[in-house]
JSON list of C-alpha atoms in Angstrom, two decimals:
[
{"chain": "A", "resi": 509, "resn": "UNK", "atom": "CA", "xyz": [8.38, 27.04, 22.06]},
{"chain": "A", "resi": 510, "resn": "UNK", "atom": "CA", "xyz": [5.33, 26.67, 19.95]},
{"chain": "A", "resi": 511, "resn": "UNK", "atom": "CA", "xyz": [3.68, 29.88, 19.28]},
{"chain": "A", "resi": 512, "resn": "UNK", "atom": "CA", "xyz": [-0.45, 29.46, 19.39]},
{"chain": "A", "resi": 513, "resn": "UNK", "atom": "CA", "xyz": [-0.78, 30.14, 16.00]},
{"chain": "A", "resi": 514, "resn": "UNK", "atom": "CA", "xyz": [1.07, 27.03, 15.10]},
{"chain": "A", "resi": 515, "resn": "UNK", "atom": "CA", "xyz": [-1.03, 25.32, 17.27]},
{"chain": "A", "resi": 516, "resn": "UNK", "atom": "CA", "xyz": [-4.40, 26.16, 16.14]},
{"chain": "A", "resi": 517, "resn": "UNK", "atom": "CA", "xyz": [-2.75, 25.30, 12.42]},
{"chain": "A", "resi": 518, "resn": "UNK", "atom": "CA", "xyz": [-1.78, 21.67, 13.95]},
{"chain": "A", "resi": 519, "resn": "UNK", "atom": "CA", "xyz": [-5.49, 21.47, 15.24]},
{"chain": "A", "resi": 520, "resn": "UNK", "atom": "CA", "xyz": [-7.01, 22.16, 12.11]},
{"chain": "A", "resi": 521, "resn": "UNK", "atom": "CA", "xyz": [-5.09, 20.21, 9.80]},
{"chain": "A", "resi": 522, "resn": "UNK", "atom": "CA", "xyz": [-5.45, 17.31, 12.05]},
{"chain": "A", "resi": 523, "resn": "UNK", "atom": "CA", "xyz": [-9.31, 17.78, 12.12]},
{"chain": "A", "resi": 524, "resn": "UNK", "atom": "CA", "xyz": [-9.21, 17.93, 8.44]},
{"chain": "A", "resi": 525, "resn": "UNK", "atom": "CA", "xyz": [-7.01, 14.81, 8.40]},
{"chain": "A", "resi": 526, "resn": "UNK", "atom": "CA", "xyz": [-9.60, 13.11, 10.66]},
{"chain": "A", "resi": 527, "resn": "UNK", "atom": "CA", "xyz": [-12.80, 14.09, 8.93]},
{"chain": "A", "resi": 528, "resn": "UNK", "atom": "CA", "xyz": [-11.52, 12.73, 5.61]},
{"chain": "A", "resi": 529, "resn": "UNK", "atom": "CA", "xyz": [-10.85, 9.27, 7.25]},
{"chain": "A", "resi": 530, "resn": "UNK", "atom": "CA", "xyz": [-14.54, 9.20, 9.10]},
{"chain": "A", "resi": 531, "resn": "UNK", "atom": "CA", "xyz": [-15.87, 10.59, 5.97]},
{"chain": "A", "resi": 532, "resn": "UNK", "atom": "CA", "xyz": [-14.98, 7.30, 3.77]},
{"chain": "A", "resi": 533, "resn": "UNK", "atom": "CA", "xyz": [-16.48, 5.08, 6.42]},
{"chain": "A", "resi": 534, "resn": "UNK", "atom": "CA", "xyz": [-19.52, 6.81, 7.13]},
{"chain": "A", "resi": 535, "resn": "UNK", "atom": "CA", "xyz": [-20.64, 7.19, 3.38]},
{"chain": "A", "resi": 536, "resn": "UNK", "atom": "CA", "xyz": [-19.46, 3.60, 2.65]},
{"chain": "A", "resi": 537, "resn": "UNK", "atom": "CA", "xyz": [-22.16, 2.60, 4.26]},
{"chain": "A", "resi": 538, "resn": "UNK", "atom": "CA", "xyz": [-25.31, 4.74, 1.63]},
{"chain": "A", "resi": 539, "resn": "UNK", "atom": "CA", "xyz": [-23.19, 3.24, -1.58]},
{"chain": "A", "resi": 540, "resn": "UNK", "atom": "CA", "xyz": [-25.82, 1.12, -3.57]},
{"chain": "A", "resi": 541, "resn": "UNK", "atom": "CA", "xyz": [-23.71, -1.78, -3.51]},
{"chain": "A", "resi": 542, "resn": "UNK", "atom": "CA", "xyz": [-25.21, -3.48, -7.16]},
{"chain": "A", "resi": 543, "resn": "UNK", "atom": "CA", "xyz": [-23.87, -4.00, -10.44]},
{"chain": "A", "resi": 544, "resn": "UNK", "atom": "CA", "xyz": [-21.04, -1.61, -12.01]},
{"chain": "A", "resi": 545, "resn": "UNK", "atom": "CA", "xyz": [-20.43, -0.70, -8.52]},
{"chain": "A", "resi": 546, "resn": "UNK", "atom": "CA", "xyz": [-20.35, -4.07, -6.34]},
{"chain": "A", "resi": 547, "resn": "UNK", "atom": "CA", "xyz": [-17.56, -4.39, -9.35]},
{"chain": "A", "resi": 548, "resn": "UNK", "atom": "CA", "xyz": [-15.74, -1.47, -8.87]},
{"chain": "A", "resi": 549, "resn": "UNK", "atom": "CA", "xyz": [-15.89, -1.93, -4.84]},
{"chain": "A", "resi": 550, "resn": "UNK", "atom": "CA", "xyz": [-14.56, -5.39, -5.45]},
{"chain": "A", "resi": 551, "resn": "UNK", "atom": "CA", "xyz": [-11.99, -4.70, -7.41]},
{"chain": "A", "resi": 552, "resn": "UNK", "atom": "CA", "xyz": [-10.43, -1.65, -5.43]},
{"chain": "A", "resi": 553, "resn": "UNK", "atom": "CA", "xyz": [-8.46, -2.88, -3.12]},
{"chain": "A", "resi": 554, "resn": "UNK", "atom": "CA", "xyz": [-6.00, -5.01, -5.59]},
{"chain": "A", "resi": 555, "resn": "UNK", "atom": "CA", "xyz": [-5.59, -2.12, -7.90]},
{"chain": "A", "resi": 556, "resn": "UNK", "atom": "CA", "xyz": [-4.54, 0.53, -4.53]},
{"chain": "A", "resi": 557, "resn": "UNK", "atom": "CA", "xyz": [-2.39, -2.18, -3.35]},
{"chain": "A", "resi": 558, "resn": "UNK", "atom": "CA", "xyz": [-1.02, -2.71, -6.90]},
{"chain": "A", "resi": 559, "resn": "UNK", "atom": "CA", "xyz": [-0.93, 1.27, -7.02]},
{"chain": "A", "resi": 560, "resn": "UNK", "atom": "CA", "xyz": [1.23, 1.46, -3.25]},
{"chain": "A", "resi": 561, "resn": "UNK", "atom": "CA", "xyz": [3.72, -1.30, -4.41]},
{"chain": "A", "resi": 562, "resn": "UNK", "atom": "CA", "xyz": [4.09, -0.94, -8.14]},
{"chain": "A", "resi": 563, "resn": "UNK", "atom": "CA", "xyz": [6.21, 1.92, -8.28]},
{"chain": "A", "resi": 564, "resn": "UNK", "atom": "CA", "xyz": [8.36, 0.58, -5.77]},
{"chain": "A", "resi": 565, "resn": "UNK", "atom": "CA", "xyz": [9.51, -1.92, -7.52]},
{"chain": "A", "resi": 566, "resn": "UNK", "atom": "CA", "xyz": [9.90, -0.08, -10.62]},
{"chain": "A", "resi": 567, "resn": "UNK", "atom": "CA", "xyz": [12.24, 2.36, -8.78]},
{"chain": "A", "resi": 568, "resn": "UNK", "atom": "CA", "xyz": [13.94, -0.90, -7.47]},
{"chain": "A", "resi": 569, "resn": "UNK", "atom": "CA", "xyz": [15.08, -1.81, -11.31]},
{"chain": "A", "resi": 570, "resn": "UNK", "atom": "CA", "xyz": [16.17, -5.38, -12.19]},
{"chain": "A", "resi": 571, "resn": "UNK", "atom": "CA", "xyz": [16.60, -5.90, -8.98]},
{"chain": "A", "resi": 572, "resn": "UNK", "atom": "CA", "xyz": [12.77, -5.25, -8.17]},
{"chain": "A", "resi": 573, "resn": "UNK", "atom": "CA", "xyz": [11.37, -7.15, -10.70]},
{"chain": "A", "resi": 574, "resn": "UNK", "atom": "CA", "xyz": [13.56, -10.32, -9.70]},
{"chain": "A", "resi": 575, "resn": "UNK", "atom": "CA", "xyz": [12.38, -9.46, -6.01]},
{"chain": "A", "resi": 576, "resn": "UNK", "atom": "CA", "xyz": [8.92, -9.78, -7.25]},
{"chain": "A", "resi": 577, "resn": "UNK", "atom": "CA", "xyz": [9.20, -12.69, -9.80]},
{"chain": "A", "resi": 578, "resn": "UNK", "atom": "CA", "xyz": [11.11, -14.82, -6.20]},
{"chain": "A", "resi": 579, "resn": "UNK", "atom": "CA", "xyz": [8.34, -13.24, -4.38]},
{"chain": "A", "resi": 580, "resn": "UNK", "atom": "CA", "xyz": [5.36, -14.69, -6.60]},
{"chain": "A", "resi": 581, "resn": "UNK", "atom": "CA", "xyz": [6.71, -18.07, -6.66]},
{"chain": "A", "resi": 582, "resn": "UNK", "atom": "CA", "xyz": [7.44, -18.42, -2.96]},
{"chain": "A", "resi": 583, "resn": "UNK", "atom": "CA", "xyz": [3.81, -17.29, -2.17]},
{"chain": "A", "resi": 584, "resn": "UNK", "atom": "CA", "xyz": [2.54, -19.66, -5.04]},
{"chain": "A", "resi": 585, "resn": "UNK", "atom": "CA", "xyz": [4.64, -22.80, -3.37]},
{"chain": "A", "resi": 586, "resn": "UNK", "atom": "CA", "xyz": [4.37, -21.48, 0.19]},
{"chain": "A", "resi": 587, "resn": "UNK", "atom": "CA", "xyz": [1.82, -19.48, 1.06]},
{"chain": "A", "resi": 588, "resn": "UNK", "atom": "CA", "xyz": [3.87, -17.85, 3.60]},
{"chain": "A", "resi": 589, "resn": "UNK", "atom": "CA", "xyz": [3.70, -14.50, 3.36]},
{"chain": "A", "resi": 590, "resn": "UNK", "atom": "CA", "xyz": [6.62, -13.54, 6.36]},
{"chain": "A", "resi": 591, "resn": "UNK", "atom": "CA", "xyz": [9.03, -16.18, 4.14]},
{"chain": "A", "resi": 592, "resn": "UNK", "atom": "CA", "xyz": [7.95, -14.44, 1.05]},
{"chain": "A", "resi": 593, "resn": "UNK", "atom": "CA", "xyz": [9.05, -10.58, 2.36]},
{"chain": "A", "resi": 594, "resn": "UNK", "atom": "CA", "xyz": [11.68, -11.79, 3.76]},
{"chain": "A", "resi": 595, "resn": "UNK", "atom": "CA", "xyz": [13.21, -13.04, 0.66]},
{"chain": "A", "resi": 596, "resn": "UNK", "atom": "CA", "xyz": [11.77, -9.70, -1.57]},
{"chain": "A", "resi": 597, "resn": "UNK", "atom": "CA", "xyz": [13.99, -7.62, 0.70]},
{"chain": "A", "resi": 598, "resn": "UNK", "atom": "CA", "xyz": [17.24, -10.14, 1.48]},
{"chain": "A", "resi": 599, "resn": "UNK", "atom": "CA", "xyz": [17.06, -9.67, -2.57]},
{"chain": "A", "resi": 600, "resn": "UNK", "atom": "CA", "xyz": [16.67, -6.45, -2.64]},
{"chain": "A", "resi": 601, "resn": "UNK", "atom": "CA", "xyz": [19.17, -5.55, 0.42]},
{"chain": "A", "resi": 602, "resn": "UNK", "atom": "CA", "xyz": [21.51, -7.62, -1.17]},
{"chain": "A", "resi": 603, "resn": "UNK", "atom": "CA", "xyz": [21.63, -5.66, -4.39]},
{"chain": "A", "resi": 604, "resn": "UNK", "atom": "CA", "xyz": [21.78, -2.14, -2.37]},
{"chain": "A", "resi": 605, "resn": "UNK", "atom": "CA", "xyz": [24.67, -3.53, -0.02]},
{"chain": "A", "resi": 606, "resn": "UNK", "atom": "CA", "xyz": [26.89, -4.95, -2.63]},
{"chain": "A", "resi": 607, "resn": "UNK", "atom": "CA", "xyz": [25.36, -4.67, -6.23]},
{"chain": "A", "resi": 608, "resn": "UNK", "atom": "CA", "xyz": [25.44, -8.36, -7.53]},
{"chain": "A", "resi": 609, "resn": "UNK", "atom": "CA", "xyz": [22.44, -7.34, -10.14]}
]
């Protein structure tokens, strides 16, 4: 059983988990939104994606990049993203199951 110590612990870290989500949207909304800014604002969400997913796929190896280079051209012919993951991880699955790469 949970002692109430470890409870008021679980409370507070999930308050502070909380106010740092509520935090980014309220002062979103007081950022000037002009020049260097508007450019960094614009630009942020490629580079965090490109952050999330980068070192995946250089953990991944050869295998990654290949992933990648078959996922690139199947969204440039396709535009299907579900098509496109799906052949990123029958690539990399592939490589983990029985190491063709």
């Amino acid at each position: 059983m949970l002692e109430f110590s470890s409870l008021i612990l679980i409370a507070i870290v999930a308050l502070g988990t909380y106010s740092l989500r509520v935090s980014g949207l309220l002062l979103s909304n007081r950022l000037v939104k002009e020049g260097r800014i508007k450019i960094f604002l614009d630009y942020l969400p490629a580079t965090l994606l490109l952050a999330l997913i980068l070192p995946s796929i250089i953990k991944e190896g050869i295998s990654g990049l290949i992933a990648t280079a078959f996922i690139i051209l199947c969204m440039y012919k396709t535009n299907n993203i579900l098509l496109s993951m799906c052949i990123g991880i029958a690539i990399v699955g592939l490589n983990r199951n029985f190491g063709f790469l």
